[in-house]
Coordinates of C-alpha atoms in Angstrom, one line a residue:
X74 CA -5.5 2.8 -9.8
X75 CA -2.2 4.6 -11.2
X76 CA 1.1 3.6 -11.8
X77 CA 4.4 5.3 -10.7
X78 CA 7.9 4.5 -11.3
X79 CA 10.1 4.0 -8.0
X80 CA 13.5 4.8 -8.9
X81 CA 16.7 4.1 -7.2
X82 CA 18.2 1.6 -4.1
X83 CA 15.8 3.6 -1.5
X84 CA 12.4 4.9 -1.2
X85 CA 12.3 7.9 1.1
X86 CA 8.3 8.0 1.3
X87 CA 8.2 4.4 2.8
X88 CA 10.2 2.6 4.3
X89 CA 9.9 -1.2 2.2
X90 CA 12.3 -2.9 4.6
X91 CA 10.2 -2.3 7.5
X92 CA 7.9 -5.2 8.4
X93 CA 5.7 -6.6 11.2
X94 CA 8.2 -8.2 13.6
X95 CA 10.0 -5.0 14.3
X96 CA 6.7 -4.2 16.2
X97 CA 7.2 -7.0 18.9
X98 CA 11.0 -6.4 19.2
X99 CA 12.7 -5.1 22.7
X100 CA 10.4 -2.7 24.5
X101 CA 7.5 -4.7 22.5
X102 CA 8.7 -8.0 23.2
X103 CA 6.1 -8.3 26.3
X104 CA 3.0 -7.4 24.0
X105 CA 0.0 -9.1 22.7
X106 CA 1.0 -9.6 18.8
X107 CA -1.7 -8.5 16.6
X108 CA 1.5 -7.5 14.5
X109 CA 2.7 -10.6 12.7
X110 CA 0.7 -12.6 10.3
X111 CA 1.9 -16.1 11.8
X112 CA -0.1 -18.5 13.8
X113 CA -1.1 -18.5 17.3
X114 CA 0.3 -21.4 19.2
X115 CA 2.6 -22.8 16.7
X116 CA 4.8 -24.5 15.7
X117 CA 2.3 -28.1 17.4
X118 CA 3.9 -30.7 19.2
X119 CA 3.9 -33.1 16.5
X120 CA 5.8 -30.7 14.0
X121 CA 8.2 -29.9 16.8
X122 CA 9.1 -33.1 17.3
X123 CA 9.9 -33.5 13.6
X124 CA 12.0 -30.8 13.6
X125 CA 13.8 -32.1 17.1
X126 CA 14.7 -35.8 15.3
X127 CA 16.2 -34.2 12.3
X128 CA 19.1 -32.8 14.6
X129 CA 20.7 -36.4 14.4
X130 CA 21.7 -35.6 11.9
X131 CA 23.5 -31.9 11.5
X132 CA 26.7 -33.0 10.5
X133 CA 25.9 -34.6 7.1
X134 CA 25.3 -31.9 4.5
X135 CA 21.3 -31.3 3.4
X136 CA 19.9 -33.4 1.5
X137 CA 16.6 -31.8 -0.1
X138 CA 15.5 -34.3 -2.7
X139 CA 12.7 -36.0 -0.2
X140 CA 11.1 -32.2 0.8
X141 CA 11.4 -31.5 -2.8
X142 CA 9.8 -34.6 -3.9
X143 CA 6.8 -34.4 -1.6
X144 CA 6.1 -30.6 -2.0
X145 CA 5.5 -31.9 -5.9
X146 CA 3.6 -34.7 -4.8
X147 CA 1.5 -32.3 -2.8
X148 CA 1.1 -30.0 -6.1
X149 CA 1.0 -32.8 -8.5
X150 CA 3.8 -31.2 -10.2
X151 CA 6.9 -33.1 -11.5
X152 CA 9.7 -32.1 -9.4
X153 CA 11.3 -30.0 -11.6
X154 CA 8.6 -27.5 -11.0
X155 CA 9.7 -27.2 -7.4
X156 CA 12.3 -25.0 -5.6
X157 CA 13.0 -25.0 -2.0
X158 CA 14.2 -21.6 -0.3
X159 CA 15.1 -20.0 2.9
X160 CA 11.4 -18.9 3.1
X161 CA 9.7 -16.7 0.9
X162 CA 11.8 -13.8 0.7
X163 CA 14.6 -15.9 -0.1
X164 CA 12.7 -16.7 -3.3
X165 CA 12.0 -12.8 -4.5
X166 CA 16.3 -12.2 -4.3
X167 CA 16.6 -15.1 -6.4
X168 CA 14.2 -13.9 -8.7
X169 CA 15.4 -10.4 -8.7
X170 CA 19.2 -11.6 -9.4
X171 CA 18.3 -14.9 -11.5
X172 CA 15.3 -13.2 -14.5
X173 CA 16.4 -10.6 -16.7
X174 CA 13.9 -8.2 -17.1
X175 CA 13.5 -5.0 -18.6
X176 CA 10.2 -3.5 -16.9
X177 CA 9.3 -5.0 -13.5
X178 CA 6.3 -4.0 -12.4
X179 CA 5.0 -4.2 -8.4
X180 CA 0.8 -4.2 -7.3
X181 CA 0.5 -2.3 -4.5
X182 CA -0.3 -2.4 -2.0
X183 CA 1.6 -5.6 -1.0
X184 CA 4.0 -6.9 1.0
X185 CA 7.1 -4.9 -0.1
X186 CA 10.2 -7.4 0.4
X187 CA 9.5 -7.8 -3.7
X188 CA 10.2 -4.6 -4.9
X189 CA 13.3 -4.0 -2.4
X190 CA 14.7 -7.3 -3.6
X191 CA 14.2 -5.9 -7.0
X192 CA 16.0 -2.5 -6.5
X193 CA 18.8 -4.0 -4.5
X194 CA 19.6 -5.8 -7.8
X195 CA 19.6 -2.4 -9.7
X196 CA 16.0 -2.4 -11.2
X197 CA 13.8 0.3 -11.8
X198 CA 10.3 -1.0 -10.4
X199 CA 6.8 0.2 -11.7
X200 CA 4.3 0.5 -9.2
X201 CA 0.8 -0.2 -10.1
X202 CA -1.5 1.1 -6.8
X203 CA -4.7 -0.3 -6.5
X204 CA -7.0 2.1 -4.9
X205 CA -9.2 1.9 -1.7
X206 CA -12.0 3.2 -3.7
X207 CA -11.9 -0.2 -5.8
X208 CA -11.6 -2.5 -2.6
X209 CA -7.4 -2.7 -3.5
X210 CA -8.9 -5.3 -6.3
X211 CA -7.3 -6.0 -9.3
X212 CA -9.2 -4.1 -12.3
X213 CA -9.2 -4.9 -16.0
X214 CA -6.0 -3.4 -17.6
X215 CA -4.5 -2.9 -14.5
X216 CA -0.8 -3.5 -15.2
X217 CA 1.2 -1.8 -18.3
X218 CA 1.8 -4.2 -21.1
X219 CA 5.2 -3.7 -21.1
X220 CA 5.6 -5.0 -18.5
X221 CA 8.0 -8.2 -18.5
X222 CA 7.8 -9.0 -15.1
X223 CA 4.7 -8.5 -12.5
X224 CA 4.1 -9.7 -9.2
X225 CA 1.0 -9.8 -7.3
X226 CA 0.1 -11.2 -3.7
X227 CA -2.8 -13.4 -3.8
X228 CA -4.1 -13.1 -1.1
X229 CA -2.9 -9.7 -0.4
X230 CA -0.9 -8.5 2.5
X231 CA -1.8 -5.9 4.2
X232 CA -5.0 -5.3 2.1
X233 CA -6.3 -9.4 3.0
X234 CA -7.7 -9.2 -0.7
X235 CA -8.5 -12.1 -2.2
X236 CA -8.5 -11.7 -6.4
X237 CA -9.9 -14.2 -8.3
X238 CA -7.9 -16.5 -10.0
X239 CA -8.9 -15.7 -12.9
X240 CA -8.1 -12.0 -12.8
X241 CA -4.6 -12.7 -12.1
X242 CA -4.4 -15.1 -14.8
X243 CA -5.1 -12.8 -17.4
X244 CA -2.1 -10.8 -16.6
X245 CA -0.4 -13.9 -18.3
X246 CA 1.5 -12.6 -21.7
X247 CA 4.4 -14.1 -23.8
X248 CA 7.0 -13.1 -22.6
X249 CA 6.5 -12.1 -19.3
X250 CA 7.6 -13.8 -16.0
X251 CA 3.7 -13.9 -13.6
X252 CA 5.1 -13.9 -10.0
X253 CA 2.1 -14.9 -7.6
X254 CA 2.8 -14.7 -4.0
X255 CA 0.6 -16.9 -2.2
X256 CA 2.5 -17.3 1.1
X257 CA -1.3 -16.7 2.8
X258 CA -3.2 -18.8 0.6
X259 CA -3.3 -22.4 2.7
X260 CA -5.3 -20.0 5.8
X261 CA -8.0 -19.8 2.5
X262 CA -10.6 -22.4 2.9
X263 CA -10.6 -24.9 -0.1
X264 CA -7.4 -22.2 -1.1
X265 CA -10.0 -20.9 -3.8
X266 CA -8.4 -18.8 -6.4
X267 CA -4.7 -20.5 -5.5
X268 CA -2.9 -20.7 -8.8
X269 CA -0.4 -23.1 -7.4
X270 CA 0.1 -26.5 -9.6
X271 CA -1.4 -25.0 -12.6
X272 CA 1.0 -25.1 -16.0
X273 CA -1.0 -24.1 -18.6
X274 CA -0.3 -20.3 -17.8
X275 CA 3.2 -19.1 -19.2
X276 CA 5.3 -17.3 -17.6
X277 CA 3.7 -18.4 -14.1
X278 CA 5.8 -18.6 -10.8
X279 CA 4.3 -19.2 -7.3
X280 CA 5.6 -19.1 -4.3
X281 CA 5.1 -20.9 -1.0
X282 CA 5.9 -20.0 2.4
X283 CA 5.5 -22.5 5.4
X284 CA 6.2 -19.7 7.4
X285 CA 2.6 -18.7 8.7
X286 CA 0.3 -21.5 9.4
X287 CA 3.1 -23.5 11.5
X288 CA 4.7 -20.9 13.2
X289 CA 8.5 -21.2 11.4
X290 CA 9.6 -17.7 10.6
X291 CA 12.9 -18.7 12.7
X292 CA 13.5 -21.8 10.8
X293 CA 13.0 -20.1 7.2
X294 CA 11.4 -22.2 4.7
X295 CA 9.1 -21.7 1.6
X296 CA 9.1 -22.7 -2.5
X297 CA 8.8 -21.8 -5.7
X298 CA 6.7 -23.4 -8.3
X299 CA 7.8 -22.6 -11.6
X300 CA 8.7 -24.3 -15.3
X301 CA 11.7 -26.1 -15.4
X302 CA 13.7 -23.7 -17.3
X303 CA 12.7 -21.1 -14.3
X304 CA 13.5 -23.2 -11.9
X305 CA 17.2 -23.5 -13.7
X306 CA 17.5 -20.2 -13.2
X307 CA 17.0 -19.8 -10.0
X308 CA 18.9 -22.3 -8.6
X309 CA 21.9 -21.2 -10.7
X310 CA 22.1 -17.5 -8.6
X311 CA 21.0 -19.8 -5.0
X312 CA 23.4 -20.7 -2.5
X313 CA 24.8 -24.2 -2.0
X314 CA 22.8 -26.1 0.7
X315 CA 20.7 -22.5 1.2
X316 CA 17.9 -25.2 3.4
X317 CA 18.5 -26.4 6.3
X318 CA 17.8 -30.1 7.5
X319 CA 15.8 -29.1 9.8
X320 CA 13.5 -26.8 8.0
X321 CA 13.9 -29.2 5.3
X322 CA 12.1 -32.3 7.8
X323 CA 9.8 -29.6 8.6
X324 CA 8.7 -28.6 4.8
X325 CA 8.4 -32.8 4.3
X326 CA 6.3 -33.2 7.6
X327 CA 3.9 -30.1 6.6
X328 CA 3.1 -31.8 2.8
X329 CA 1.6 -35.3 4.6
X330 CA -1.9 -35.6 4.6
X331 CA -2.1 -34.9 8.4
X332 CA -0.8 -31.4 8.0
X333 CA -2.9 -31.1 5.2
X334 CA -5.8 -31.6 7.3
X335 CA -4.6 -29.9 9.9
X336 CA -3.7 -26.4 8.1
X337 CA -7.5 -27.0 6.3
X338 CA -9.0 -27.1 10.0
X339 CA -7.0 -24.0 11.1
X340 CA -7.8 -22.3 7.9
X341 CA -11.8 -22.5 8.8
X342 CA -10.9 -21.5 12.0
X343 CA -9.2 -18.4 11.1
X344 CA -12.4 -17.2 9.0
X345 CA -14.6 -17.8 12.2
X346 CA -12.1 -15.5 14.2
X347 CA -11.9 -13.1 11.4
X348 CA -15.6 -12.6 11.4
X349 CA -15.5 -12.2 15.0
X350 CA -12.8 -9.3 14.9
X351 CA -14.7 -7.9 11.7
X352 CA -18.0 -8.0 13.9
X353 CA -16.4 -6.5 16.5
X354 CA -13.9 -3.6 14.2
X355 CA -18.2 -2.4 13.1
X356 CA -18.7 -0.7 16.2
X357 CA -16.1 1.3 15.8
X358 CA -17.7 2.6 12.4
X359 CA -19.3 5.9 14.1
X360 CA -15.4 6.6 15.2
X361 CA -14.9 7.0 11.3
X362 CA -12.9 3.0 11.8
X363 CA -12.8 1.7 8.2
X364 CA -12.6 -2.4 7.6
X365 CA -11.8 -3.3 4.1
X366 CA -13.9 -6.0 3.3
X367 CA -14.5 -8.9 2.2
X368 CA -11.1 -9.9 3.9
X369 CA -10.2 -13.2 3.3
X370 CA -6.5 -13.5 4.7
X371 CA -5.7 -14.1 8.6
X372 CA -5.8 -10.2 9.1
X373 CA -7.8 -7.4 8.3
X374 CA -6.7 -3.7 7.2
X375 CA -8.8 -0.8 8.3
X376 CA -8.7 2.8 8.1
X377 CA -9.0 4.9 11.5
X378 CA -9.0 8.5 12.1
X379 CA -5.5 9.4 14.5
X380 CA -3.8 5.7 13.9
X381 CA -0.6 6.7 14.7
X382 CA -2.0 8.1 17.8
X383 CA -4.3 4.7 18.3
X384 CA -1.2 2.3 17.5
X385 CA 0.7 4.6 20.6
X386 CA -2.2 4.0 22.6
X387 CA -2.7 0.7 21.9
X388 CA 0.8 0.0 22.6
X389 CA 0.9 1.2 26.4
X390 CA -2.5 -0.4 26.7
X391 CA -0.4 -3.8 25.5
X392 CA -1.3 -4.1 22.1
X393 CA 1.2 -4.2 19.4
X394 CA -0.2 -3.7 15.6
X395 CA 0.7 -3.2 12.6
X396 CA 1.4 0.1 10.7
X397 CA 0.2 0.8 7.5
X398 CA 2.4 3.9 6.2
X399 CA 4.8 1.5 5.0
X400 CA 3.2 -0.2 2.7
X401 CA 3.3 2.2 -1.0
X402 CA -1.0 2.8 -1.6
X403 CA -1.3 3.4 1.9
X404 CA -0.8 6.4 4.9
X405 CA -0.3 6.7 8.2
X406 CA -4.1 6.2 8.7
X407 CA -4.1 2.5 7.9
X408 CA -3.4 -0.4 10.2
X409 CA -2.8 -3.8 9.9
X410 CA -4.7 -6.2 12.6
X411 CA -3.7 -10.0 13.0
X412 CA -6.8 -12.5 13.4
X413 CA -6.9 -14.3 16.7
X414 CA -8.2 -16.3 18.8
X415 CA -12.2 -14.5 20.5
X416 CA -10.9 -14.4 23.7
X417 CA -8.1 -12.1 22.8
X418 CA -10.2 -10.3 19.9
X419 CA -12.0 -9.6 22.6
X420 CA -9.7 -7.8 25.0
X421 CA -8.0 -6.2 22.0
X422 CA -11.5 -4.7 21.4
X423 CA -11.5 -3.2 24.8
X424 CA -8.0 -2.0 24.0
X425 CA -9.0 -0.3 21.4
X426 CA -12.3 1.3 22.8
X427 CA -9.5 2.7 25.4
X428 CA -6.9 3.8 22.4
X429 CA -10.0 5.6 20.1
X430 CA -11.4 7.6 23.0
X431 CA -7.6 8.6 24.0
X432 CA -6.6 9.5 20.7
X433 CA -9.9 11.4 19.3
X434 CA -9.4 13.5 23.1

């Protein structure tokens, strides 16, 4: 790995504002998504529903204390620990605006809403780029040790790393603010290596997104877990009502033990689909097609000879995926694939039998 400094409000070599959704916009709206990381088929009936009653009651200002009070329940964290936000990505602003730090410091490759939030708040961000020769895993001594702020996906998007909990942990100094982003972590069986709940690590702050396994990008809703003091901070530099009452029945609904049980099924079911699609990605290997393995998120990240070409391809074949050049670590040889369901791994696989053979001709 090697570490870089990204200087400045833009990046010219990759474009960090540029994420999956913008795949399956206007001329892509008709395609088969293999481009965004949320779930198939959701938001379910039952969560719906939830959402549906809580429009009642639109015209009394949100009231968050029940959401926040089961999403600590849920965590078995006092509910000072908890922040609601306007998903995820509402959370790395606040953080950006709310900590002061001297010498942020980025993992790549990752999702890259972090380190924009970061320079849009005037910091100068130092990348640390985990190479494909080390699986994209986190490696002893990694991350400078001046840095006073680092932040780390866990599991990683787009790489779908998984990094022991352990490793991450160590990162832990006095001093330094530990932002885990585990917006992926509930589609990990048993969420092994999720540092979520723990408070015996200083400096620790993770955040939650509800976004993926039910299906509510449009609604926007996530947290942060986080000492008190953090959580102070934050919510000093956050809007006034910044969650919605719907999103906030929804975040309430998804901490019961039903959801629980639920996003635990859904989570095993992902790794069967994975290992379908990873199956299915090996034949490809005499193509020079790449998987970077063990994946462990609900997508996988591989390597192929002519991608742009093969994303084109895949595209008028129906297909939208994900492209890699955006992410800092990676090319334009990189894709990212969303896990589905077999029957549509399956077609995509035939897709992309078509794409390859276009391409490589």
């Amino acid at each position: 790995m090697h570490t870089d400094r990204a200087h400045g409000p833009t990046d010219r070599a990759h474009d960090l504002r540029h994420h999956g959704d913008a795949e399956v916009r206007d001329d892509g709206a008709l395609l088969i998504d293999l481009a965004v990381n949320v779930r198939a088929d959701t938001p379910p009936a039952w969560l719906r529903e939830r959402i549906a009653d809580s429009l009642t009651g639109l015209a009394a200002y949100p009231d968050g204390r029940a959401a926040r009070a089961a999403v600590a329940a849920r965590h078995g964290l006092p509910v000072e620990h908890v922040l609601l936000t306007a998903g995820a990505a509402e959370a790395f602003v606040l953080l950006a605006r709310a900590l002061k730090v001297r010498q942020p410091v980025v993992v790549h490759p990752q999702f890259t809403e972090p380190e924009a939030a970061l320079r849009d708040a005037g910091h100068s961000v130092e990348r640390v780029l985990l190479r494909e020769a080390d699986g994209f895993r986190l490696t002893p001594g990694a991350v400078p040790e001046d840095a006073d702020l680092v932040l780390v996906g866990n599991p990683t998007n787009p790489t779908s790393v998984l990094h022991p909990a352990a490793a991450i942990a160590r990162l832990a100094r006095p001093g330094r603010t530990l932002v885990v982003d585990e917006a992926f972590m509930d589609a990990v069986p048993g969420e092994r290596e999720a540092l979520a709940g723990r408070t015996d690590i200083p400096g620790l702050v993770v955040l939650r997104s509800l976004t993926k396994t039910w299906g509510l990008a449009g609604l926007r809703i996530g947290y942060v877990l986080a000492a008190p003091e953090t959580i102070a901070e934050l919510e000093r530099v956050q809007p006034l009502w910044p969650v919605s009452s719907p999103a906030l029945a929804a975040a309430e609904a998804c901490m019961g033990s039903q959801a629980l049980a639920e996003a635990a099924h859904a989570a095993h079911r992902v790794t069967a689909d994975r290992a379908h699609l990873v199956a299915g990605l090996a034949e490809f290997a005499p193509d020079g097609l790449r998987v970077m393995e063990p994946a462990e998120a609900p997508f996988v990240l591989v390597r192929v000879p002519n991608a742009v070409a093969v994303r084109r391809h895949l595209r008028d074949l129906g297909f939208a995926v994900r492209r890699g050049d955006t992410f800092p670590g990676l090319d334009d040889q990189w894709l990212r694939l969303a896990v589905r369901d077999r029957a549509t791994v399956n077609r995509f696989l035939q897709a992309l039998d078509q794409a390859v053979t276009l391409a490589g001709g």
